[in-house]
Structures are given as C-alpha cells and as structure tokens.
Coordinates of C-alpha atoms in Angstrom, one line a residue:
Chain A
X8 CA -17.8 -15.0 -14.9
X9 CA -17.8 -12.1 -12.4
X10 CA -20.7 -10.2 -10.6
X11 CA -20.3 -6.9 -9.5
X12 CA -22.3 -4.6 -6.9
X13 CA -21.3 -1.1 -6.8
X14 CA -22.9 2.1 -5.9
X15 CA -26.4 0.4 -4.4
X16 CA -26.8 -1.6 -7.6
X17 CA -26.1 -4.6 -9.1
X18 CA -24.0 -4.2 -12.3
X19 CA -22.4 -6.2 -15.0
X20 CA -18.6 -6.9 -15.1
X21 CA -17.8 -3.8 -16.9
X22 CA -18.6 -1.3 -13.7
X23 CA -16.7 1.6 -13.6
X24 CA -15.4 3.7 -10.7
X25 CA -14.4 7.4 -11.2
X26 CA -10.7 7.9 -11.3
X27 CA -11.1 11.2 -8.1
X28 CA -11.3 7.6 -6.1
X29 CA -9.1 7.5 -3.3
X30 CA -8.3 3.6 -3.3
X31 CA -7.3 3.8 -7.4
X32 CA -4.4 6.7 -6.7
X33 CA -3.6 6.1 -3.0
X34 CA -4.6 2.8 -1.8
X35 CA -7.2 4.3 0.6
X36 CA -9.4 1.5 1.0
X37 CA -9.7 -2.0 3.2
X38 CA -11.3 -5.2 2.0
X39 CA -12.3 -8.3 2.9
X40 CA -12.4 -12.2 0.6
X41 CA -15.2 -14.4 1.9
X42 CA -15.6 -17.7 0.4
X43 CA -18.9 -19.1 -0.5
X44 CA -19.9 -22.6 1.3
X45 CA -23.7 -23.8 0.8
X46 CA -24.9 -21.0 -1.6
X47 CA -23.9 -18.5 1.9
X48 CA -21.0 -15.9 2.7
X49 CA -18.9 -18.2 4.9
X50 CA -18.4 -16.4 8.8
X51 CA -20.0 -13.0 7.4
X52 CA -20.3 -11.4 10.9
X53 CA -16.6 -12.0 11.7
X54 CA -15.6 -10.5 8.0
X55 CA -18.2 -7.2 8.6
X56 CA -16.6 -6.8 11.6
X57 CA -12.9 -7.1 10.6
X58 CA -14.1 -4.9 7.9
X59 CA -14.9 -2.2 10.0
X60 CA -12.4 -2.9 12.3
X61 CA -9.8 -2.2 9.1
X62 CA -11.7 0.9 7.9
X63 CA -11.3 2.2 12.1
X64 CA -7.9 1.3 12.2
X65 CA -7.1 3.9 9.3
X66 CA -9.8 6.3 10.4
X67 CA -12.0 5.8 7.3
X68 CA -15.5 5.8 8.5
X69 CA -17.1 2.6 8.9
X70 CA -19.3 0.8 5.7
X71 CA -22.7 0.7 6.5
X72 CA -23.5 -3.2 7.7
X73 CA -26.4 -3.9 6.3
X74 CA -25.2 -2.4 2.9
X75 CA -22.8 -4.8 3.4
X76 CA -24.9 -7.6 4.0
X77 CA -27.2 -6.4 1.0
X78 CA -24.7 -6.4 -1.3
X79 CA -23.5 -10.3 -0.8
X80 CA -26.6 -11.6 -0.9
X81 CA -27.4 -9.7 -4.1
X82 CA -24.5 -11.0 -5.6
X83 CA -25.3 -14.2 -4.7
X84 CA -28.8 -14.5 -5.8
X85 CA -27.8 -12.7 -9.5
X86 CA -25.1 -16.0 -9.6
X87 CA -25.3 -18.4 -7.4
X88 CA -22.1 -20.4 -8.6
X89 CA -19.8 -17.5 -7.4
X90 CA -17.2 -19.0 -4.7
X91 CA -15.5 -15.9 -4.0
X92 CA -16.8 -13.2 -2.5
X93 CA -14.6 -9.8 -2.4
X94 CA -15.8 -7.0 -0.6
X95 CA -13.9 -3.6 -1.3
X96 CA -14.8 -0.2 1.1
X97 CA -12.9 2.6 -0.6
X98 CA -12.1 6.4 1.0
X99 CA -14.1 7.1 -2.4
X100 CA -13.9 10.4 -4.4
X101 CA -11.2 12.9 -2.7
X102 CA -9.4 15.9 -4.0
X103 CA -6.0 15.7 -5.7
X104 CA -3.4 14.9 -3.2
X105 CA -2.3 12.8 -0.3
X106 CA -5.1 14.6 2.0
X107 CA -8.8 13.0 2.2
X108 CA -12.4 14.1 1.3
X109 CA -15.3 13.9 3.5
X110 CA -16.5 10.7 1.9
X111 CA -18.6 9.3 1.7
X112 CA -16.9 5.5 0.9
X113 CA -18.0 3.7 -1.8
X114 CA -18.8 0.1 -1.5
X115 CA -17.8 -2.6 -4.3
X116 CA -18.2 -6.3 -4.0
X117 CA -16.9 -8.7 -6.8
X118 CA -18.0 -12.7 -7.2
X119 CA -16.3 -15.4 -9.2
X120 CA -15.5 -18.8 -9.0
X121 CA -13.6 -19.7 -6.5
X122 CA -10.3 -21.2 -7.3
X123 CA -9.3 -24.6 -7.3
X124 CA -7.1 -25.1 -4.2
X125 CA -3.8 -27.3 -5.1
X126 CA -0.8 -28.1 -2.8
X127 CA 0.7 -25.2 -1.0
X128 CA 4.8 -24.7 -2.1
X129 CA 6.1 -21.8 0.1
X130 CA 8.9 -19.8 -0.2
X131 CA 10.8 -17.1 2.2
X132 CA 11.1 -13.6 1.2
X133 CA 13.6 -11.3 1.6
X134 CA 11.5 -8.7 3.1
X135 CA 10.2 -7.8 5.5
X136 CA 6.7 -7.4 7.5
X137 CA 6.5 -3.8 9.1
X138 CA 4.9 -4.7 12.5
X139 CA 5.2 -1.1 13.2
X140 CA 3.4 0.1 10.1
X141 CA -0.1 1.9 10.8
X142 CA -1.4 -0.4 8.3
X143 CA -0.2 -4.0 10.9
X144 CA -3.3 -6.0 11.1
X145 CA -5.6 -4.1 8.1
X146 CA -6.5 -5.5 5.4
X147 CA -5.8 -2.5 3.5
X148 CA -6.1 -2.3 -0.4
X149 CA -2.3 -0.8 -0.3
X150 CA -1.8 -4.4 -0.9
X151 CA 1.8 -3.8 -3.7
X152 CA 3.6 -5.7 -1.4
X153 CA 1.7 -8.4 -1.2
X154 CA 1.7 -8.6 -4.9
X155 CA 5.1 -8.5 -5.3
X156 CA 6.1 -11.2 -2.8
X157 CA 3.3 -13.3 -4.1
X158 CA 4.7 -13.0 -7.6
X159 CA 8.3 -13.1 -6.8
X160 CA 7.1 -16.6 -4.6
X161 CA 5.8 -18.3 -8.4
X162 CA 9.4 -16.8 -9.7
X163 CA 10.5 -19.1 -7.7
X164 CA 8.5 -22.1 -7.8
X165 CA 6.5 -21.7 -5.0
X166 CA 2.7 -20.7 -4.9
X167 CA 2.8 -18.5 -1.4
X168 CA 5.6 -16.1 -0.1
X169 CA 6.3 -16.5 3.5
X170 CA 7.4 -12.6 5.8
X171 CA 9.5 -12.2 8.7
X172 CA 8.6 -9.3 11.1
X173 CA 11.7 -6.9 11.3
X174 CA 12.9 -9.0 14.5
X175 CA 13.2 -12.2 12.3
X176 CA 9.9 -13.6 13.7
X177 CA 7.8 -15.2 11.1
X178 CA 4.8 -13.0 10.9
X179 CA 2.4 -14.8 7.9
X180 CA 2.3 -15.4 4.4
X181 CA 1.9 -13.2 1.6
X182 CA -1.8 -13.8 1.4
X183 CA -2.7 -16.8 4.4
X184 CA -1.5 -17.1 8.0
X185 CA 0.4 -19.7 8.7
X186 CA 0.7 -22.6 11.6
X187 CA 4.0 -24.4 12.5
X188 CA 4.0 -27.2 14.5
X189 CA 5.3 -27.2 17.7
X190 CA 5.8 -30.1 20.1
X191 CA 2.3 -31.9 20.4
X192 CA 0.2 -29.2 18.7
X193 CA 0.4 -26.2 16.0
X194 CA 1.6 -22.4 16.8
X195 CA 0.2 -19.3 14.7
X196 CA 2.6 -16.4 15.1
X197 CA 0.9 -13.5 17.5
X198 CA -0.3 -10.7 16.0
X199 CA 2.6 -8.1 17.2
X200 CA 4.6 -9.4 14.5
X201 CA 2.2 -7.4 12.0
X202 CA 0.6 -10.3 11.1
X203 CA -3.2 -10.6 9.8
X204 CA -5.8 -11.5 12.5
X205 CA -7.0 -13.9 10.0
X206 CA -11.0 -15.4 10.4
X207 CA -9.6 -18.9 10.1
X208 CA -7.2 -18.4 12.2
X209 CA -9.0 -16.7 14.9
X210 CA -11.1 -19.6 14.9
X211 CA -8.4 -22.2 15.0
X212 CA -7.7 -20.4 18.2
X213 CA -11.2 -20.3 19.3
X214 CA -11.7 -24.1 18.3
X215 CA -8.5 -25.1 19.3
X216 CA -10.0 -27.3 23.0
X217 CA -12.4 -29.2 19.9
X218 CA -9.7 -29.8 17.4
X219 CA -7.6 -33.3 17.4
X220 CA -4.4 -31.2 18.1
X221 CA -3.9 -27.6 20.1
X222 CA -3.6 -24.6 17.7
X223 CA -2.5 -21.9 20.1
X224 CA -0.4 -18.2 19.6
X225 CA 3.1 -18.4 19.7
X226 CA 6.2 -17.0 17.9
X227 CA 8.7 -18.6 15.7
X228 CA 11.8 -17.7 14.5
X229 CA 11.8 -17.2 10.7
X230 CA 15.4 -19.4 10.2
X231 CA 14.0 -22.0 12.8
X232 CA 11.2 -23.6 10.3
X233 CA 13.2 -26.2 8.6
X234 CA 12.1 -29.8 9.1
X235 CA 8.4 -28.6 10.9
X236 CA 5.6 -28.8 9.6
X237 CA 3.8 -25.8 7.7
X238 CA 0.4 -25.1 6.9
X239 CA -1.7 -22.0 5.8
X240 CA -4.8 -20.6 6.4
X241 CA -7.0 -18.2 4.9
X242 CA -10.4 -17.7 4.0
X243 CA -10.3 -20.0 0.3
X244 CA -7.7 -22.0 1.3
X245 CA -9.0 -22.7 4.9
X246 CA -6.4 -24.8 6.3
X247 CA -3.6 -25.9 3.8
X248 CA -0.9 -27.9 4.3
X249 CA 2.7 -26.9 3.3
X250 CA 4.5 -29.1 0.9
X251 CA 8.0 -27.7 0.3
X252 CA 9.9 -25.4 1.7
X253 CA 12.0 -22.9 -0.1
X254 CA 12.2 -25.9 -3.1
X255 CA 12.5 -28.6 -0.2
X256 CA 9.6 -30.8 -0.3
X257 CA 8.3 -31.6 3.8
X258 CA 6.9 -34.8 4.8
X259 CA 3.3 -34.6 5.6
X260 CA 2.1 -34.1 9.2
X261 CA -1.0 -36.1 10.7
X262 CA -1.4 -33.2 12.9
X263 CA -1.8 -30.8 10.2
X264 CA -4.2 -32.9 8.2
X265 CA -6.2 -33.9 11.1
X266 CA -6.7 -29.9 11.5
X267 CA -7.5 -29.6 8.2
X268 CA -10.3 -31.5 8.4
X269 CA -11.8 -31.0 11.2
X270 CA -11.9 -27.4 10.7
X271 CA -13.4 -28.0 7.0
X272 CA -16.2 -30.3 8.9
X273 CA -16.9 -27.4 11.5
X274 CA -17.1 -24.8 8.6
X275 CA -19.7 -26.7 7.0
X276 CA -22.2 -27.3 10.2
X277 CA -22.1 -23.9 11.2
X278 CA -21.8 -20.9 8.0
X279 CA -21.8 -18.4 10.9
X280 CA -19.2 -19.0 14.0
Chain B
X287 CA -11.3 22.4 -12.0
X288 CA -9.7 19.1 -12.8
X289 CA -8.4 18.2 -16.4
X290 CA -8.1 14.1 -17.2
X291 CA -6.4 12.0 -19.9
X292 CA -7.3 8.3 -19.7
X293 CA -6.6 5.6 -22.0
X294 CA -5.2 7.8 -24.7
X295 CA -7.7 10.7 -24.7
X296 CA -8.1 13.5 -23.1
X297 CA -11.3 13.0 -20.8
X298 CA -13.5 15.4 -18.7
X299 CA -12.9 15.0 -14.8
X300 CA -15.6 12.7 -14.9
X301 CA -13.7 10.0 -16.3
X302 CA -13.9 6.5 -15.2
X303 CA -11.6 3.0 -14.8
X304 CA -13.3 -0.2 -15.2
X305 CA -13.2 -1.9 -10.8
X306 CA -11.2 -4.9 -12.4
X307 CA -8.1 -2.4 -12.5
X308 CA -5.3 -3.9 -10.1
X309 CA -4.2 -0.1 -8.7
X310 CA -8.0 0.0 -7.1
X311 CA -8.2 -3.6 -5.4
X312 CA -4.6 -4.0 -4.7
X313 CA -2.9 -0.7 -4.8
X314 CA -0.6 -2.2 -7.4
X315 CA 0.3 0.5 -9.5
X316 CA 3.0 3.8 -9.3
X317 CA 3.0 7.4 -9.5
X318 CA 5.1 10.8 -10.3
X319 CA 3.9 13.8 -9.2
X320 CA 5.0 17.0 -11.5
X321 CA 5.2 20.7 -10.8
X322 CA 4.5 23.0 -13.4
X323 CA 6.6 25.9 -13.5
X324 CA 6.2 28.3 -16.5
X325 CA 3.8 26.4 -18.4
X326 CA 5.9 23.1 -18.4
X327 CA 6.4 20.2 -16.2
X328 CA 9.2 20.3 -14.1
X329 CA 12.1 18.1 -14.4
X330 CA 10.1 15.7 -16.9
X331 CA 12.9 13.4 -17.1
X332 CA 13.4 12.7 -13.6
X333 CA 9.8 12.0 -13.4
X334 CA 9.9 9.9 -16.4
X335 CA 12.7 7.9 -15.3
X336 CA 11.8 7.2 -11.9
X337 CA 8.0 6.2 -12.8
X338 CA 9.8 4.1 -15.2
X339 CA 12.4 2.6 -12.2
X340 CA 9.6 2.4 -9.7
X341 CA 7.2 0.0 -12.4
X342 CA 10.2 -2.1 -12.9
X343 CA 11.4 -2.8 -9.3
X344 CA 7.6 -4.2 -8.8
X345 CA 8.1 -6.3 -11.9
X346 CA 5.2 -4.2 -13.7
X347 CA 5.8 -3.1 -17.5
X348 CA 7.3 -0.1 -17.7
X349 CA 5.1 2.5 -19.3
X350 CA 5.7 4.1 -22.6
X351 CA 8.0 7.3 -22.1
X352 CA 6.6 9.3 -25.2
X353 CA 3.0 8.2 -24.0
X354 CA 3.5 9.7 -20.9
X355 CA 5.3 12.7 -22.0
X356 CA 2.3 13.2 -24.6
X357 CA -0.7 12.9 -22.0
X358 CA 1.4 15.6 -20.0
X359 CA 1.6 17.7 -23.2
X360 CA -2.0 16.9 -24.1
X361 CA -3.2 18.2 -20.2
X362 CA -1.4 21.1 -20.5
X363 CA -2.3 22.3 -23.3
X364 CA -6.2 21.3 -22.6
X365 CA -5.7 23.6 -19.4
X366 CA -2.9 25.9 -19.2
X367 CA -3.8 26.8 -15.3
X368 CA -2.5 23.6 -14.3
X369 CA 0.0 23.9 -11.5
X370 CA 0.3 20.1 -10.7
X371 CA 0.1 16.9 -12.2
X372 CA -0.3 13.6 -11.1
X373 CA 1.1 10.4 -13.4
X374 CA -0.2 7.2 -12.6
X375 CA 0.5 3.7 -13.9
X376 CA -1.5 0.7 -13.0
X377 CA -1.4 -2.7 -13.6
X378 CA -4.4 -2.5 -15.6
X379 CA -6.9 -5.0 -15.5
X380 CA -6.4 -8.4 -13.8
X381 CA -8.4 -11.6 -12.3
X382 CA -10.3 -11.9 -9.0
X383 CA -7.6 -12.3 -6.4
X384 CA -3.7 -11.0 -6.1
X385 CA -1.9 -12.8 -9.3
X386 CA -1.6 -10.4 -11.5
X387 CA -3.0 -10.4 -15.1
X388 CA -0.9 -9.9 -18.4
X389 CA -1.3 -6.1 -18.3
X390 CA -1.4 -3.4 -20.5
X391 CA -1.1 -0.9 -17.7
X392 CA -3.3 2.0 -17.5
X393 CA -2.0 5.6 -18.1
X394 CA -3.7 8.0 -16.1
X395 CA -2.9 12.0 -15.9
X396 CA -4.8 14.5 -13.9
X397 CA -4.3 17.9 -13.7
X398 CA -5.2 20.2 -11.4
X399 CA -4.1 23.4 -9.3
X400 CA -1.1 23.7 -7.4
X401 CA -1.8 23.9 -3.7
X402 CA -0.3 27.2 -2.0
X403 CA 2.8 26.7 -0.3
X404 CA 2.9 27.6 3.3
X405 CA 4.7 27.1 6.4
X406 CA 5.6 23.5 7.4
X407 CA 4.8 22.6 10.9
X408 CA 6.2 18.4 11.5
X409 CA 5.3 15.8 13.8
X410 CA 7.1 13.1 14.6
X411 CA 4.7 9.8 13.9
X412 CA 4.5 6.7 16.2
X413 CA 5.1 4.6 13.1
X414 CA 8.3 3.2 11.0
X415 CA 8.9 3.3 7.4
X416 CA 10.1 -0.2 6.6
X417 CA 13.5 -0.1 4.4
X418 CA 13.1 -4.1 4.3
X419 CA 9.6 -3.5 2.4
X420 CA 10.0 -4.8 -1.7
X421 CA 8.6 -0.8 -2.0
X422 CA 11.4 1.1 -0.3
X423 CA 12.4 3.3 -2.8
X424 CA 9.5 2.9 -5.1
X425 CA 6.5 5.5 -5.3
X426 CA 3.7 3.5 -5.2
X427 CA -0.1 4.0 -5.5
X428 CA -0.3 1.0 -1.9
X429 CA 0.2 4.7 -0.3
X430 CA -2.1 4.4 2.3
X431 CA 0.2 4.6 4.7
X432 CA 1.0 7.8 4.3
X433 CA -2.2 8.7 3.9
X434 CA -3.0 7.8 7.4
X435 CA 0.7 9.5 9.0
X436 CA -0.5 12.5 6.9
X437 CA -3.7 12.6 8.5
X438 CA -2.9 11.9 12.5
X439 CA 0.1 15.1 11.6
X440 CA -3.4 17.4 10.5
X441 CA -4.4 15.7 14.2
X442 CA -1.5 17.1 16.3
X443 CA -2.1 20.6 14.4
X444 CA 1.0 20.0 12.1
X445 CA 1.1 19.9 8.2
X446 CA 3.1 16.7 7.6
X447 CA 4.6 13.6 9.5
X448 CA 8.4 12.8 9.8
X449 CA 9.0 8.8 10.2
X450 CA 12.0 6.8 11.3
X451 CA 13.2 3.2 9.9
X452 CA 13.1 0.7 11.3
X453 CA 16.9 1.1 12.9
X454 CA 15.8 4.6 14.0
X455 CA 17.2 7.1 11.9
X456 CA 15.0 9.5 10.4
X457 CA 13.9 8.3 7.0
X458 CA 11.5 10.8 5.6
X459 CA 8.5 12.9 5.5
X460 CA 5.0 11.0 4.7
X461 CA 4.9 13.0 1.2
X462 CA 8.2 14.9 1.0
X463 CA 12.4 14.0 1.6
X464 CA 13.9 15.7 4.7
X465 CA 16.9 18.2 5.3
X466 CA 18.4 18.4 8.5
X467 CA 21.3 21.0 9.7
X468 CA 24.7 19.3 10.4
X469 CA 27.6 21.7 11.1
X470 CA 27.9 23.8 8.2
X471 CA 25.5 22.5 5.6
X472 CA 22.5 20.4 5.4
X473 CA 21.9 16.4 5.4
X474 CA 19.3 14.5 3.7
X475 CA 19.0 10.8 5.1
X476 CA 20.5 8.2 2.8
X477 CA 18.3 5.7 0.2
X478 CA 19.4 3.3 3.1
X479 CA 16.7 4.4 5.7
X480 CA 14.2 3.5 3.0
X481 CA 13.1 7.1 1.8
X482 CA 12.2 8.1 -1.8
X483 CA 14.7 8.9 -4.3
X484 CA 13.3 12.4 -4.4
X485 CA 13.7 14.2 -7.4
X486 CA 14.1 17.4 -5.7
X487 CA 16.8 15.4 -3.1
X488 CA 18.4 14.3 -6.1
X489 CA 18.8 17.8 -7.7
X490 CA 20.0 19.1 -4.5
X491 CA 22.7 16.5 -4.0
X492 CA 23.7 16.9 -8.0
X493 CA 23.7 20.6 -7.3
X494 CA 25.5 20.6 -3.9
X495 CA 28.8 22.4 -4.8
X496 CA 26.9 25.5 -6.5
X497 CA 24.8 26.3 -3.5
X498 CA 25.1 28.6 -0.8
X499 CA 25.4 25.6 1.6
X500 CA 26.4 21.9 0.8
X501 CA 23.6 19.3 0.7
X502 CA 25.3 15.8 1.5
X503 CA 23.4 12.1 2.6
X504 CA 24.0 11.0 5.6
X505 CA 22.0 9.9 8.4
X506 CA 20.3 11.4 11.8
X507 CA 19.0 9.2 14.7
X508 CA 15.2 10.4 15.1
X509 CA 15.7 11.6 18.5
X510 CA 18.0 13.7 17.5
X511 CA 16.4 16.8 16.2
X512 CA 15.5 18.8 18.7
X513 CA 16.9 22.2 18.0
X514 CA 18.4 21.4 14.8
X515 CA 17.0 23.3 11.5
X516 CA 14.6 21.2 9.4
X517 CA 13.3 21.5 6.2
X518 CA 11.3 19.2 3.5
X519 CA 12.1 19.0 -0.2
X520 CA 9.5 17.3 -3.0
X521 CA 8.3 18.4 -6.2
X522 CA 5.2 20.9 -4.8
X523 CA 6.9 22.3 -2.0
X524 CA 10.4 22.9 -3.7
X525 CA 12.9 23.5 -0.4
X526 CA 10.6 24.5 2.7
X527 CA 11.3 25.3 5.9
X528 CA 10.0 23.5 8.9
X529 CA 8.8 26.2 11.3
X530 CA 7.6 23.7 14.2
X531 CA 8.6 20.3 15.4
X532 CA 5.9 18.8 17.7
X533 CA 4.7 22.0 18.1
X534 CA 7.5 23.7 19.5
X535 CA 8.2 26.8 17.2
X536 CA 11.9 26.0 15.7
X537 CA 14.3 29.1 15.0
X538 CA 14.7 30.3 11.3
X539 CA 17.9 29.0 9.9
X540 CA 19.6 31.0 7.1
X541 CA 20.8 27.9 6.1
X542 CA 17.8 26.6 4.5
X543 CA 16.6 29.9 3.7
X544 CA 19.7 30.5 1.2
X545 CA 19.3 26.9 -0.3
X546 CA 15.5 27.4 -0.8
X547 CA 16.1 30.6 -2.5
X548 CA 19.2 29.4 -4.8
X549 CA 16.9 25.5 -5.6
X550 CA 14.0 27.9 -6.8
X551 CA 16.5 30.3 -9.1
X552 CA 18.0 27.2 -10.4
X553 CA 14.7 25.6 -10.9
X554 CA 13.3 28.4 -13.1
X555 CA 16.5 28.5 -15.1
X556 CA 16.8 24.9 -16.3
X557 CA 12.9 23.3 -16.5
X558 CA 14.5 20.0 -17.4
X559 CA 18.1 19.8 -15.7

C-alpha cells in the first residue's frame, strides 16, 4: 500500500504532479527516506535539517518545517503500518528550459512498508563519485546514477554498488554509507570524497565514545578493502553488515555486529537524537 | 503558450504524471531537445537516435521511434508556433525506493516557443563534469547539475557556465558543446572529457571539410582560454559566439562568425541531414 501527501492534502496513491514540474524534466529537487520505528519518523529533526541543508546547497528555497512535520504525521495517522517514509521537495512548476521559476516548491511525501532487510552483497563499480560535483553531499532527486550502479550491482549478484571518489578513495555506496574496519575500531570515509553525510552515520560518529568499538572519519583506498570488514549504513538499513565482496564472501566481524546492535538499541530509546 | 502530448494524446498544458513516475523521484529518465526550423523538427534522426542510445546506456527500454516521431508530428501540428521541443522518456512508474520497476516508460512532448538567441557571455564554474560518471555522454533528466552551474553563471552576470573534467580539460558548457580557436580552425573537446555527443558537434565534425574553417576534436586545458575565440553549439543556439569570458569582453573572431553563418545555411538546406 502507499500513502501519499501532496499539495497540503492527503491523497490516494494515484496523485498526480503537473508535468511544468522542475524535478520530472530536470531533476530539480532533494529528498530525504526516514524509516518509521514505534509508529514515529525515526531522527525527524536531523532529516528536516539535511533537507534544508540539500535544498540550500542547490539554492532552492528551503521547505517550510512545519509543512514538513505536518505532512509525516499525516501520513502516518492515514496508515500507520507504513515503514518508509519518503519526503520529496521539488523546484516545482518552471518554464521550459534549463533556467528556474520563482517557485514556489512543492512538497510530496510517500509511505509504504518498509522493506525487509536481508544480508548486504556489495559490489565495486567502475565509476566514479564526483567529489567536485555541486551536487557532493545533497541528496538530490538527480539520483540516475544511483540507479544505474544500484542496478548494474544486482547484474552482478550483489544487492549495493560500492563508488570510488575520482582519487580512488572509497566514497559510499550507491544508496548507504559505508564503515571499514580499521585496526581496533571502524572508519567511515570523510565527506570530501563526495560522500553522503548520512543521519546514521553522523550519529555513529556522534555515538562513537558509547559504542563497544570507535566509529571515527577516515579514508580508505578503494583497492585496499579486501579481507576487512564492510558494513553499510543508511536510514532502513541502519547498520548492515557486508557479506561478500565483489562475489567473495567475508567472514563476519564481532566489531561490526556489536555496532549493529548497539546502534539499533540506541535508535529505539530515543526516536529523536 | 505550451502544447503537451502525454501518454499517447495530445493534452492541454495542464497535463499531469502520476508521483510514482521514476523521472520525478529519482531523475531516472532521458531527454532530446529539438529545434524547429521551417515548421519541422530539426535533425529528427539525430534526436531520435541519441534518445534512443542515451535510454540504453542506463539500461532503460528504449522508446518507440515512430511513437516519438508521431507525438512530434501530433505537437506540431496542434501548434504550428512551436519553435522548440522537449522529448522526454522516463522510466515510468516504479516501487517506493531506487530498484526500478518493469517499465513501460512514459513519453512526454512539450512544445513551446523558441527562446531568442542572443549574445553568449561564459563563466568558468568551480565545479567538474565527471567523465567516470555511468551518465557521461548520456542526456539525462538527473540534470540538476546543470541546473545549478547554469544558475551561479546568471550569478556572475553571464548566460551559461563552461566546466572542466575531472583531468582539467575543458569538457563543455552546462547546456551546450564548446568551440574553441586552435591555429587555423576550431576544436570541440573530445567525447573523452565527458561532454554530450551534441547533435550540432556532431554535424559540425561530419561537415568539417565543407566549411569555411575545419571543426576537429581535440582537447584544451581549462586554463587555457584566455584570449582564444569561443563559441557554444546545441540545438537552440545553432553556432554562437561567446562575447565574454569571466566578464572580460573577448574579441570577435571571423572564425566562428563564418562557421555560424555556413551551420545555419546548411541547416535550412537539409532539415534532416
């Protein structure tokens, strides 16, 4: 089933956007997936404000917070078994061609189940991250090549695509950041290598004195990961450890899973961190 | 006034794509634009093709090529005014999250006036086109970054925003293919630095021995330009010259003068060379 808020209103599945919208012909719009953990928007202030934070970053004018807010929670009391919340903040209706309208955005936010996590396969892609793009760091709906390395990653067995920066620095996955281990602890790249700054991972990072191991910032060299351990996080996934390698299967890492659930028992005693 | 055909019909500007399409949420979808030039599209079968090579290096169905040259027809002939249309081809409808569904695409045609050509005044953007990306080459609707180079150029008082790769060459303009002087003739950077096959590049390279001047590939480093002639090709403009680089005013060049005048003879000559 899927719930949709558009416009101010709650709307069946079948909403419709006008086709003048910015995000459908020019990918002129940032988002944000929350997942959903006792009936609540999991970490809502830190995704508003990455929200915003995307919308700045590609100077679209900021969504309205509270409309934001609204629109969750009225999604969530018209079906309270969604698990996936995805908020969309498009440039909205602009005149034909590469140059904007005035606006104003338009604000769509889709629920659905969430999906089932399974063990994480990864895979490394032969492109590149462009940690000099104006888009390094937003969560921008001119997601194609996310797509594309997500589906070229299940051509290949794998369920995740893993992306160098152009200096051969592994930057993140296709959808999830990723951890590495690293002597005692875990390292998530830094975020010059174009990389998301991820909610999980930011508070991995801002956890990391409570956890059972360090997560701290630190680069690794995209042809140096074979025999560590992997794990990805993101928002659904939280934190996932890695289970092969470019068809290699990895043994599993106590520090990793330790991680894992710590962070999953921290989620649930506090929905706003 | 905008004229519309959608899903096999022609439609009224007001027309309208369901929010479960994959081009609005993930940008995963590609475009042509077309220039009409005495009451037909110009260079249809370029256009046609290279929609058609663009879907396929995504891995998305490649639309129909008598569909799309019928919704051109059937926009034309709704509203012979039309000066410029835009093709678009999205993955259609697809689940919550970034696997893509089973398509059918969506067809999407909108025509509307053609903007008025004037001068061209380039800046030279912070940013790098990425010619590792899995959408070098490919003229996709993820096209927000383009949308914000375009947009910080308007900033610095110029009309459009030259980019290097990542290697520093000069790659292209944010929405048009660059000419550059070189001893006797012009270059156009190389498919290499990550640029759009251009349509316009394309017919200037195929065209090179009948021109004034030759038009060859080849590369520049972007630091490099100052004082050179400069010009932009793509559909809209045709061949324009570049009157300012980073707003200092840049001498005229016969050069590009006598290829833009023998491109626009040619042009109106053969509508579908």
């Amino acid at each position: 089933m899927t719930t949709v808020w558009l416009d101010g209103t709650h709307v069946d599945g079948r909403a419709t956007i006008p086709v003048s919208d910015h995000a459908l012909t020019l990918g002129d719009g940032v988002f944000e997936t929350l997942v959903v953990v006792r009936d609540r928007p999991f970490a809502v202030t830190r995704h508003v404000a990455r929200l915003r934070a995307s919308a700045t970053a590609v100077g679209l004018p900021a969504p309205d917070e509270d409309a934001v807010r609204g629109a969750l929670d009225a999604v969530l009391r018209a079906d309270p078994a969604v698990g996936r919340l995805r908020v969309t903040w498009t440039a909205g209706d602009g005149p034909a061609g590469p140059v904007r309208g005035d606006g104003p955005g338009r604000l769509l936010v889709v629920g659905t189940p969430a999906p089932v996590p399974g063990p994480v396969r990864v895979w490394r892609a032969p492109w590149v991250r462009n940690e000099r793009s104006p888009l390094a760091g937003v969560k921008s709906t001119s997601y194609q090549e996310n797509v594309v390395a997500l589906a070229a990653a299940r051509r290949h067995g794998a369920d995740e695509a893993l992306l160098a920066d152009t200096t051969g620095r592994l930057s993140e996955a296709a959808t999830s950041n990723a951890l590495v281990s690293d002597g005692a602890g875990l390292l998530t790249p830094t975020l010059a290598t174009g990389c998301l700054p991820g909610v999980t991972r930011a508070l991995l990072l801002a956890w990391s004195d409570a956890l059972p191991v360090p997560v701290r910032e630190g680069d690794v060299a995209f042809d140096d990961l074979d025999g560590r351990a992997l794990a990805l996080t993101s928002s659904l996934r939280g934190v996932a450890p890695v289970v092969a390698l470019d068809g290699t299967t990895l043994a599993a890492d106590d520090r990793v899973g330790q991680v894992a659930a710590a962070f999953a028992a921290r989620r649930d005693d506090d929905l706003d961190p």
